[in-house]
Amino acid sequence: MGLFSDMDKKLADNLYAHGRELTDASADLPQKVKDTVDLLMPLIQPEAREAVRSEILGIIHEHLYDDSAS
């Protein structure tokens, strides 16, 4: 049982350390993009800001143009 609980702990620690990158669409976006989106937030109703921010960053992440790929 010790082996499995050690593996479980290592997996859990790794997930806590890096899991945000798996679920956060903006994790690999440049900080400048995140800051620009944050500048738009005063235009959004306060209760919807986090959802709108997440949607915008997700769309940017999905359609990000990478000129190094061409």
PDB file of C-alpha atoms in Angstrom:
ATOM      1  CA  MET A   1       0.000   0.000   0.000  1.00  0.00           C
ATOM      2  CA  GLY A   2       2.918   2.357   0.629  1.00  0.00           C
ATOM      3  CA  LEU A   3       3.963   2.346  -3.030  1.00  0.00           C
ATOM      4  CA  PHE A   4       0.510   3.354  -4.229  1.00  0.00           C
ATOM      5  CA  SER A   5       0.080   6.094  -1.656  1.00  0.00           C
ATOM      6  CA  ASP A   6       3.534   7.463  -2.580  1.00  0.00           C
ATOM      7  CA  MET A   7       2.530   7.495  -6.260  1.00  0.00           C
ATOM      8  CA  ASP A   8      -0.813   9.084  -5.398  1.00  0.00           C
ATOM      9  CA  LYS A   9       0.916  11.813  -3.393  1.00  0.00           C
ATOM     10  CA  LYS A  10       3.385  12.526  -6.198  1.00  0.00           C
ATOM     11  CA  LEU A  11       0.587  12.683  -8.763  1.00  0.00           C
ATOM     12  CA  ALA A  12      -1.494  14.943  -6.540  1.00  0.00           C
ATOM     13  CA  ASP A  13       1.467  17.251  -5.886  1.00  0.00           C
ATOM     14  CA  ASN A  14       2.204  17.416  -9.598  1.00  0.00           C
ATOM     15  CA  LEU A  15      -1.434  18.156 -10.409  1.00  0.00           C
ATOM     16  CA  TYR A  16      -1.554  20.958  -7.843  1.00  0.00           C
ATOM     17  CA  ALA A  17       1.698  22.407  -9.179  1.00  0.00           C
ATOM     18  CA  HIS A  18       0.874  22.172 -12.890  1.00  0.00           C
ATOM     19  CA  GLY A  19      -2.842  21.449 -13.143  1.00  0.00           C
ATOM     20  CA  ARG A  20      -3.703  25.070 -13.826  1.00  0.00           C
ATOM     21  CA  GLU A  21      -1.927  24.749 -17.169  1.00  0.00           C
ATOM     22  CA  LEU A  22      -4.330  21.937 -18.104  1.00  0.00           C
ATOM     23  CA  THR A  23      -7.513  23.808 -17.189  1.00  0.00           C
ATOM     24  CA  ASP A  24      -6.602  27.476 -17.653  1.00  0.00           C
ATOM     25  CA  ALA A  25      -6.780  28.518 -21.299  1.00  0.00           C
ATOM     26  CA  SER A  26      -4.673  31.575 -20.595  1.00  0.00           C
ATOM     27  CA  ALA A  27      -1.814  29.711 -18.921  1.00  0.00           C
ATOM     28  CA  ASP A  28       0.455  29.933 -21.965  1.00  0.00           C
ATOM     29  CA  LEU A  29      -0.649  33.376 -23.179  1.00  0.00           C
ATOM     30  CA  PRO A  30       1.756  36.298 -22.804  1.00  0.00           C
ATOM     31  CA  GLN A  31       1.178  38.515 -19.778  1.00  0.00           C
ATOM     32  CA  LYS A  32       0.609  41.492 -22.101  1.00  0.00           C
ATOM     33  CA  VAL A  33      -2.479  39.750 -23.543  1.00  0.00           C
ATOM     34  CA  LYS A  34      -3.862  39.064 -20.058  1.00  0.00           C
ATOM     35  CA  ASP A  35      -3.227  42.681 -19.029  1.00  0.00           C
ATOM     36  CA  THR A  36      -5.004  43.975 -22.128  1.00  0.00           C
ATOM     37  CA  VAL A  37      -8.049  41.802 -21.440  1.00  0.00           C
ATOM     38  CA  ASP A  38      -8.054  43.050 -17.839  1.00  0.00           C
ATOM     39  CA  LEU A  39      -8.272  46.627 -19.145  1.00  0.00           C
ATOM     40  CA  LEU A  40     -11.642  45.714 -20.697  1.00  0.00           C
ATOM     41  CA  MET A  41     -13.140  44.418 -17.463  1.00  0.00           C
ATOM     42  CA  PRO A  42     -14.464  47.790 -16.168  1.00  0.00           C
ATOM     43  CA  LEU A  43     -16.829  47.724 -19.171  1.00  0.00           C
ATOM     44  CA  ILE A  44     -18.340  44.410 -18.031  1.00  0.00           C
ATOM     45  CA  GLN A  45     -20.922  43.951 -15.280  1.00  0.00           C
ATOM     46  CA  PRO A  46     -19.085  43.006 -12.061  1.00  0.00           C
ATOM     47  CA  GLU A  47     -20.852  39.669 -11.590  1.00  0.00           C
ATOM     48  CA  ALA A  48     -19.948  38.587 -15.141  1.00  0.00           C
ATOM     49  CA  ARG A  49     -16.330  39.742 -15.272  1.00  0.00           C
ATOM     50  CA  GLU A  50     -14.638  36.442 -14.433  1.00  0.00           C
ATOM     51  CA  ALA A  51     -16.755  34.478 -16.898  1.00  0.00           C
ATOM     52  CA  VAL A  52     -16.218  37.045 -19.673  1.00  0.00           C
ATOM     53  CA  ARG A  53     -12.487  37.228 -18.959  1.00  0.00           C
ATOM     54  CA  SER A  54     -12.231  33.452 -19.123  1.00  0.00           C
ATOM     55  CA  GLU A  55     -14.215  33.314 -22.386  1.00  0.00           C
ATOM     56  CA  ILE A  56     -12.107  36.018 -24.055  1.00  0.00           C
ATOM     57  CA  LEU A  57      -8.834  34.380 -23.027  1.00  0.00           C
ATOM     58  CA  GLY A  58     -10.141  31.004 -24.184  1.00  0.00           C
ATOM     59  CA  ILE A  59     -11.046  32.405 -27.607  1.00  0.00           C
ATOM     60  CA  ILE A  60      -7.646  34.080 -27.931  1.00  0.00           C
ATOM     61  CA  HIS A  61      -5.919  30.851 -26.894  1.00  0.00           C
ATOM     62  CA  GLU A  62      -7.945  28.816 -29.395  1.00  0.00           C
ATOM     63  CA  HIS A  63      -7.295  31.169 -32.312  1.00  0.00           C
ATOM     64  CA  LEU A  64      -3.827  32.454 -31.433  1.00  0.00           C
ATOM     65  CA  TYR A  65      -1.741  33.063 -34.522  1.00  0.00           C
ATOM     66  CA  ASP A  66       1.705  31.541 -34.191  1.00  0.00           C
ATOM     67  CA  ASP A  67       3.959  32.895 -36.924  1.00  0.00           C
ATOM     68  CA  SER A  68       6.784  30.569 -35.878  1.00  0.00           C
ATOM     69  CA  ALA A  69       4.733  27.600 -37.147  1.00  0.00           C
ATOM     70  CA  SER A  70       4.763  28.866 -40.724  1.00  0.00           C
TER      71      SER A  70
END
